Amino acid sequence: MVFNKPDNVVAEKSRKRGKEIARNGSATDRDDYIDTTPGEDLTKHEINVMAWRSLLLQASFNYERMQAGGWLYTLLPALRKIHKNPDDLTGSMKMHMEFLNVHPFDVTFLSGLVLAMERSKERISTIRAVKVALMGPLGGIGDALFWLTLLPICAGIGASLALQGSILGPILFLLMFNVVHFALRFGLAHYGYHTGTKAITMLKVHTKNISHAASIVGMTVIGALVASYVHLSTPLVMKAGAVKVALQTDVLDKLMPNLLPLAFTVLVYWLMKRGFSPVKLIGITAVFGVVGKLIGFL
């Protein structure tokens, strides 16, 4: 059996709650936390849990808030430990549901840093400013480090073994990529949390240098992959009276070895810059190969 509380008791609690909000401001509109006592320190296990939950950063991706839902899901257990006041927790959660778009592999650096600021009870506007300021640099570093450097290197090694018929090709690719990926994901989570706001200055100073160095390495690797794995030649033979000239060996290779693969790669890059999707480019490549073989060009 359930007994409801008397109406006067409920009304009295509502009046007290109304006076508190009127005195302190709306919980979701305040810039500072009601309870300014530093929160409990997060343990290694709790930071690791945050890193694991960051894998679902894009699970609720949408074009209004981008990764905000997954971002809040990443931080929520730690926020509940830090903010004992329910109004503080509400304000923090509302702020973290705002627009967020950051690289999914190095996001733990930002989440660790933000949790350090939350624990210190920094102003909500300050935490928001740090999030906005670091989205761009972390995106640039993540793209250069993972997509332009790590992925081509691991894929090149895996593809080389796969072309030789070894089943270790895809296995080694997945192992190499994810060992580095998870090491950075968990390492950055702990580094961001323990370094706190001191890491912001370092990141701003070295962002361009890190991105530039990673881009150089990545483009070098991509160039080597193009030369090694893009194969394109023609069997055409030109006749000038009794003289026969093989277009590939007697002309193109003497002008520049692998000239056709280079030309085709430049063409694909140009089409990509014109807005062609990877799926369309794969289809064009397949059609070009079939038609070229049928007419005797390839």
PDB file of N, CA and C in Angstrom, residues 169-233:
ATOM      1  N   GLY A 169      47.830 -10.915 -43.682  1.00  0.00           N
ATOM      2  CA  GLY A 169      47.671  -9.544 -44.164  1.00  0.00           C
ATOM      3  C   GLY A 169      46.587  -8.781 -43.428  1.00  0.00           C
ATOM      4  N   PRO A 170      45.318  -9.192 -43.524  1.00  0.00           N
ATOM      5  CA  PRO A 170      44.260  -8.448 -42.823  1.00  0.00           C
ATOM      6  C   PRO A 170      44.387  -8.519 -41.308  1.00  0.00           C
ATOM      7  N   ILE A 171      44.878  -9.665 -40.802  1.00  0.00           N
ATOM      8  CA  ILE A 171      45.024  -9.807 -39.345  1.00  0.00           C
ATOM      9  C   ILE A 171      46.062  -8.823 -38.820  1.00  0.00           C
ATOM     10  N   LEU A 172      47.201  -8.743 -39.505  1.00  0.00           N
ATOM     11  CA  LEU A 172      48.266  -7.839 -39.069  1.00  0.00           C
ATOM     12  C   LEU A 172      47.830  -6.387 -39.201  1.00  0.00           C
ATOM     13  N   PHE A 173      47.084  -6.091 -40.256  1.00  0.00           N
ATOM     14  CA  PHE A 173      46.576  -4.722 -40.436  1.00  0.00           C
ATOM     15  C   PHE A 173      45.708  -4.305 -39.254  1.00  0.00           C
ATOM     16  N   LEU A 174      44.749  -5.160 -38.886  1.00  0.00           N
ATOM     17  CA  LEU A 174      43.843  -4.839 -37.778  1.00  0.00           C
ATOM     18  C   LEU A 174      44.599  -4.739 -36.456  1.00  0.00           C
ATOM     19  N   LEU A 175      45.548  -5.638 -36.235  1.00  0.00           N
ATOM     20  CA  LEU A 175      46.306  -5.619 -34.986  1.00  0.00           C
ATOM     21  C   LEU A 175      47.145  -4.352 -34.868  1.00  0.00           C
ATOM     22  N   MET A 176      47.903  -4.036 -35.911  1.00  0.00           N
ATOM     23  CA  MET A 176      48.783  -2.862 -35.868  1.00  0.00           C
ATOM     24  C   MET A 176      47.987  -1.579 -35.669  1.00  0.00           C
ATOM     25  N   PHE A 177      46.919  -1.433 -36.447  1.00  0.00           N
ATOM     26  CA  PHE A 177      46.138  -0.191 -36.370  1.00  0.00           C
ATOM     27  C   PHE A 177      45.496  -0.029 -35.000  1.00  0.00           C
ATOM     28  N   ASN A 178      44.906  -1.099 -34.488  1.00  0.00           N
ATOM     29  CA  ASN A 178      44.159  -0.982 -33.237  1.00  0.00           C
ATOM     30  C   ASN A 178      45.049  -0.965 -32.005  1.00  0.00           C
ATOM     31  N   VAL A 179      46.242  -1.526 -32.089  1.00  0.00           N
ATOM     32  CA  VAL A 179      47.179  -1.406 -30.966  1.00  0.00           C
ATOM     33  C   VAL A 179      47.538   0.058 -30.757  1.00  0.00           C
ATOM     34  N   VAL A 180      47.865   0.744 -31.843  1.00  0.00           N
ATOM     35  CA  VAL A 180      48.192   2.171 -31.742  1.00  0.00           C
ATOM     36  C   VAL A 180      46.953   2.982 -31.362  1.00  0.00           C
ATOM     37  N   HIS A 181      45.829   2.639 -31.990  1.00  0.00           N
ATOM     38  CA  HIS A 181      44.582   3.362 -31.742  1.00  0.00           C
ATOM     39  C   HIS A 181      44.189   3.309 -30.269  1.00  0.00           C
ATOM     40  N   PHE A 182      44.143   2.103 -29.688  1.00  0.00           N
ATOM     41  CA  PHE A 182      43.699   1.980 -28.304  1.00  0.00           C
ATOM     42  C   PHE A 182      44.749   2.506 -27.320  1.00  0.00           C
ATOM     43  N   ALA A 183      46.027   2.357 -27.669  1.00  0.00           N
ATOM     44  CA  ALA A 183      47.065   2.916 -26.802  1.00  0.00           C
ATOM     45  C   ALA A 183      46.913   4.431 -26.697  1.00  0.00           C
ATOM     46  N   LEU A 184      46.650   5.087 -27.833  1.00  0.00           N
ATOM     47  CA  LEU A 184      46.458   6.535 -27.805  1.00  0.00           C
ATOM     48  C   LEU A 184      45.142   6.915 -27.148  1.00  0.00           C
ATOM     49  N   ARG A 185      44.085   6.148 -27.409  1.00  0.00           N
ATOM     50  CA  ARG A 185      42.775   6.471 -26.830  1.00  0.00           C
ATOM     51  C   ARG A 185      42.837   6.468 -25.302  1.00  0.00           C
ATOM     52  N   PHE A 186      43.416   5.426 -24.715  1.00  0.00           N
ATOM     53  CA  PHE A 186      43.480   5.339 -23.253  1.00  0.00           C
ATOM     54  C   PHE A 186      44.584   6.237 -22.697  1.00  0.00           C
ATOM     55  N   GLY A 187      45.704   6.303 -23.414  1.00  0.00           N
ATOM     56  CA  GLY A 187      46.791   7.162 -22.940  1.00  0.00           C
ATOM     57  C   GLY A 187      46.398   8.623 -22.909  1.00  0.00           C
ATOM     58  N   LEU A 188      45.716   9.090 -23.952  1.00  0.00           N
ATOM     59  CA  LEU A 188      45.282  10.487 -24.004  1.00  0.00           C
ATOM     60  C   LEU A 188      44.230  10.793 -22.951  1.00  0.00           C
ATOM     61  N   ALA A 189      43.392   9.804 -22.608  1.00  0.00           N
ATOM     62  CA  ALA A 189      42.378  10.018 -21.568  1.00  0.00           C
ATOM     63  C   ALA A 189      43.059  10.336 -20.238  1.00  0.00           C
ATOM     64  N   HIS A 190      44.047   9.541 -19.860  1.00  0.00           N
ATOM     65  CA  HIS A 190      44.758   9.772 -18.595  1.00  0.00           C
ATOM     66  C   HIS A 190      45.603  11.044 -18.664  1.00  0.00           C
ATOM     67  N   TYR A 191      46.249  11.262 -19.824  1.00  0.00           N
ATOM     68  CA  TYR A 191      47.097  12.447 -19.961  1.00  0.00           C
ATOM     69  C   TYR A 191      46.266  13.726 -19.880  1.00  0.00           C
ATOM     70  N   GLY A 192      45.134  13.748 -20.577  1.00  0.00           N
ATOM     71  CA  GLY A 192      44.280  14.932 -20.555  1.00  0.00           C
ATOM     72  C   GLY A 192      43.751  15.233 -19.169  1.00  0.00           C
ATOM     73  N   TYR A 193      43.371  14.190 -18.429  1.00  0.00           N
ATOM     74  CA  TYR A 193      42.813  14.405 -17.087  1.00  0.00           C
ATOM     75  C   TYR A 193      43.891  14.871 -16.111  1.00  0.00           C
ATOM     76  N   HIS A 194      45.050  14.238 -16.109  1.00  0.00           N
ATOM     77  CA  HIS A 194      46.084  14.562 -15.123  1.00  0.00           C
ATOM     78  C   HIS A 194      46.839  15.846 -15.470  1.00  0.00           C
ATOM     79  N   THR A 195      46.911  16.182 -16.761  1.00  0.00           N
ATOM     80  CA  THR A 195      47.585  17.416 -17.149  1.00  0.00           C
ATOM     81  C   THR A 195      46.680  18.621 -16.971  1.00  0.00           C
ATOM     82  N   GLY A 196      45.387  18.399 -17.180  1.00  0.00           N
ATOM     83  CA  GLY A 196      44.426  19.477 -16.980  1.00  0.00           C
ATOM     84  C   GLY A 196      44.624  20.608 -17.970  1.00  0.00           C
ATOM     85  N   THR A 197      44.333  21.809 -17.524  1.00  0.00           N
ATOM     86  CA  THR A 197      44.391  22.969 -18.412  1.00  0.00           C
ATOM     87  C   THR A 197      45.806  23.298 -18.878  1.00  0.00           C
ATOM     88  N   LYS A 198      46.840  22.742 -18.237  1.00  0.00           N
ATOM     89  CA  LYS A 198      48.211  22.993 -18.688  1.00  0.00           C
ATOM     90  C   LYS A 198      48.432  22.458 -20.101  1.00  0.00           C
ATOM     91  N   ALA A 199      47.661  21.443 -20.463  1.00  0.00           N
ATOM     92  CA  ALA A 199      47.838  20.839 -21.789  1.00  0.00           C
ATOM     93  C   ALA A 199      47.335  21.744 -22.902  1.00  0.00           C
ATOM     94  N   ILE A 200      46.471  22.692 -22.584  1.00  0.00           N
ATOM     95  CA  ILE A 200      45.909  23.559 -23.626  1.00  0.00           C
ATOM     96  C   ILE A 200      47.003  24.385 -24.280  1.00  0.00           C
ATOM     97  N   THR A 201      47.881  24.988 -23.464  1.00  0.00           N
ATOM     98  CA  THR A 201      48.958  25.817 -24.001  1.00  0.00           C
ATOM     99  C   THR A 201      49.867  25.000 -24.906  1.00  0.00           C
ATOM    100  N   MET A 202      50.241  23.803 -24.434  1.00  0.00           N
ATOM    101  CA  MET A 202      51.114  22.952 -25.231  1.00  0.00           C
ATOM    102  C   MET A 202      50.463  22.573 -26.562  1.00  0.00           C
ATOM    103  N   LEU A 203      49.174  22.268 -26.533  1.00  0.00           N
ATOM    104  CA  LEU A 203      48.472  21.859 -27.743  1.00  0.00           C
ATOM    105  C   LEU A 203      48.413  23.006 -28.743  1.00  0.00           C
ATOM    106  N   LYS A 204      48.120  24.218 -28.269  1.00  0.00           N
ATOM    107  CA  LYS A 204      48.041  25.355 -29.168  1.00  0.00           C
ATOM    108  C   LYS A 204      49.392  25.659 -29.813  1.00  0.00           C
ATOM    109  N   VAL A 205      50.475  25.486 -29.060  1.00  0.00           N
ATOM    110  CA  VAL A 205      51.800  25.789 -29.581  1.00  0.00           C
ATOM    111  C   VAL A 205      52.229  24.772 -30.631  1.00  0.00           C
ATOM    112  N   HIS A 206      51.944  23.491 -30.397  1.00  0.00           N
ATOM    113  CA  HIS A 206      52.484  22.425 -31.245  1.00  0.00           C
ATOM    114  C   HIS A 206      51.489  21.841 -32.231  1.00  0.00           C
ATOM    115  N   THR A 207      50.263  22.362 -32.286  1.00  0.00           N
ATOM    116  CA  THR A 207      49.259  21.783 -33.185  1.00  0.00           C
ATOM    117  C   THR A 207      49.719  21.803 -34.634  1.00  0.00           C
ATOM    118  N   LYS A 208      50.155  22.958 -35.122  1.00  0.00           N
ATOM    119  CA  LYS A 208      50.569  23.063 -36.523  1.00  0.00           C
ATOM    120  C   LYS A 208      51.770  22.171 -36.827  1.00  0.00           C
ATOM    121  N   ASN A 209      52.727  22.132 -35.894  1.00  0.00           N
ATOM    122  CA  ASN A 209      53.913  21.312 -36.132  1.00  0.00           C
ATOM    123  C   ASN A 209      53.569  19.821 -36.194  1.00  0.00           C
ATOM    124  N   ILE A 210      52.716  19.375 -35.275  1.00  0.00           N
ATOM    125  CA  ILE A 210      52.322  17.963 -35.259  1.00  0.00           C
ATOM    126  C   ILE A 210      51.561  17.605 -36.534  1.00  0.00           C
ATOM    127  N   SER A 211      50.611  18.431 -36.920  1.00  0.00           N
ATOM    128  CA  SER A 211      49.814  18.160 -38.118  1.00  0.00           C
ATOM    129  C   SER A 211      50.675  18.181 -39.372  1.00  0.00           C
ATOM    130  N   HIS A 212      51.592  19.140 -39.447  1.00  0.00           N
ATOM    131  CA  HIS A 212      52.459  19.252 -40.624  1.00  0.00           C
ATOM    132  C   HIS A 212      53.377  18.044 -40.746  1.00  0.00           C
ATOM    133  N   ALA A 213      53.989  17.641 -39.632  1.00  0.00           N
ATOM    134  CA  ALA A 213      54.887  16.484 -39.669  1.00  0.00           C
ATOM    135  C   ALA A 213      54.140  15.209 -40.031  1.00  0.00           C
ATOM    136  N   ALA A 214      52.965  15.012 -39.428  1.00  0.00           N
ATOM    137  CA  ALA A 214      52.183  13.815 -39.732  1.00  0.00           C
ATOM    138  C   ALA A 214      51.713  13.816 -41.182  1.00  0.00           C
ATOM    139  N   SER A 215      51.370  14.985 -41.727  1.00  0.00           N
ATOM    140  CA  SER A 215      50.930  15.067 -43.119  1.00  0.00           C
ATOM    141  C   SER A 215      52.061  14.714 -44.076  1.00  0.00           C
ATOM    142  N   ILE A 216      53.281  15.169 -43.760  1.00  0.00           N
ATOM    143  CA  ILE A 216      54.429  14.848 -44.614  1.00  0.00           C
ATOM    144  C   ILE A 216      54.673  13.347 -44.640  1.00  0.00           C
ATOM    145  N   VAL A 217      54.663  12.731 -43.463  1.00  0.00           N
ATOM    146  CA  VAL A 217      54.868  11.279 -43.392  1.00  0.00           C
ATOM    147  C   VAL A 217      53.755  10.546 -44.139  1.00  0.00           C
ATOM    148  N   GLY A 218      52.521  10.992 -43.929  1.00  0.00           N
ATOM    149  CA  GLY A 218      51.385  10.337 -44.573  1.00  0.00           C
ATOM    150  C   GLY A 218      51.437  10.449 -46.082  1.00  0.00           C
ATOM    151  N   MET A 219      51.753  11.626 -46.617  1.00  0.00           N
ATOM    152  CA  MET A 219      51.814  11.796 -48.065  1.00  0.00           C
ATOM    153  C   MET A 219      52.971  11.006 -48.665  1.00  0.00           C
ATOM    154  N   THR A 220      54.076  10.880 -47.921  1.00  0.00           N
ATOM    155  CA  THR A 220      55.193  10.064 -48.399  1.00  0.00           C
ATOM    156  C   THR A 220      54.775   8.600 -48.505  1.00  0.00           C
ATOM    157  N   VAL A 221      54.063   8.132 -47.492  1.00  0.00           N
ATOM    158  CA  VAL A 221      53.592   6.741 -47.507  1.00  0.00           C
ATOM    159  C   VAL A 221      52.608   6.519 -48.651  1.00  0.00           C
ATOM    160  N   ILE A 222      51.686   7.460 -48.855  1.00  0.00           N
ATOM    161  CA  ILE A 222      50.713   7.328 -49.939  1.00  0.00           C
ATOM    162  C   ILE A 222      51.419   7.311 -51.294  1.00  0.00           C
ATOM    163  N   GLY A 223      52.432   8.156 -51.461  1.00  0.00           N
ATOM    164  CA  GLY A 223      53.199   8.146 -52.712  1.00  0.00           C
ATOM    165  C   GLY A 223      53.871   6.810 -52.959  1.00  0.00           C
ATOM    166  N   ALA A 224      54.431   6.220 -51.908  1.00  0.00           N
ATOM    167  CA  ALA A 224      55.068   4.907 -52.046  1.00  0.00           C
ATOM    168  C   ALA A 224      54.043   3.826 -52.375  1.00  0.00           C
ATOM    169  N   LEU A 225      52.857   3.918 -51.789  1.00  0.00           N
ATOM    170  CA  LEU A 225      51.802   2.938 -52.068  1.00  0.00           C
ATOM    171  C   LEU A 225      51.331   3.035 -53.519  1.00  0.00           C
ATOM    172  N   VAL A 226      51.220   4.253 -54.030  1.00  0.00           N
ATOM    173  CA  VAL A 226      50.802   4.428 -55.425  1.00  0.00           C
ATOM    174  C   VAL A 226      51.806   3.780 -56.363  1.00  0.00           C
ATOM    175  N   ALA A 227      53.105   4.033 -56.109  1.00  0.00           N
ATOM    176  CA  ALA A 227      54.144   3.457 -56.969  1.00  0.00           C
ATOM    177  C   ALA A 227      54.201   1.938 -56.870  1.00  0.00           C
ATOM    178  N   SER A 228      53.840   1.387 -55.718  1.00  0.00           N
ATOM    179  CA  SER A 228      53.976  -0.056 -55.503  1.00  0.00           C
ATOM    180  C   SER A 228      52.749  -0.848 -55.926  1.00  0.00           C
ATOM    181  N   TYR A 229      51.546  -0.279 -55.766  1.00  0.00           N
ATOM    182  CA  TYR A 229      50.335  -1.081 -55.911  1.00  0.00           C
ATOM    183  C   TYR A 229      49.400  -0.657 -57.048  1.00  0.00           C
ATOM    184  N   VAL A 230      49.660   0.481 -57.670  1.00  0.00           N
ATOM    185  CA  VAL A 230      48.848   0.877 -58.829  1.00  0.00           C
ATOM    186  C   VAL A 230      49.555   0.396 -60.087  1.00  0.00           C
ATOM    187  N   HIS A 231      49.005  -0.608 -60.737  1.00  0.00           N
ATOM    188  CA  HIS A 231      49.614  -1.202 -61.934  1.00  0.00           C
ATOM    189  C   HIS A 231      48.740  -0.891 -63.144  1.00  0.00           C
ATOM    190  N   LEU A 232      49.319  -0.256 -64.123  1.00  0.00           N
ATOM    191  CA  LEU A 232      48.581   0.101 -65.336  1.00  0.00           C
ATOM    192  C   LEU A 232      49.566   0.142 -66.503  1.00  0.00           C
ATOM    193  N   SER A 233      49.311  -0.653 -67.531  1.00  0.00           N
ATOM    194  CA  SER A 233      50.175  -0.677 -68.714  1.00  0.00           C
ATOM    195  C   SER A 233      49.326  -0.961 -69.940  1.00  0.00           C
TER     196      SER A 233
END
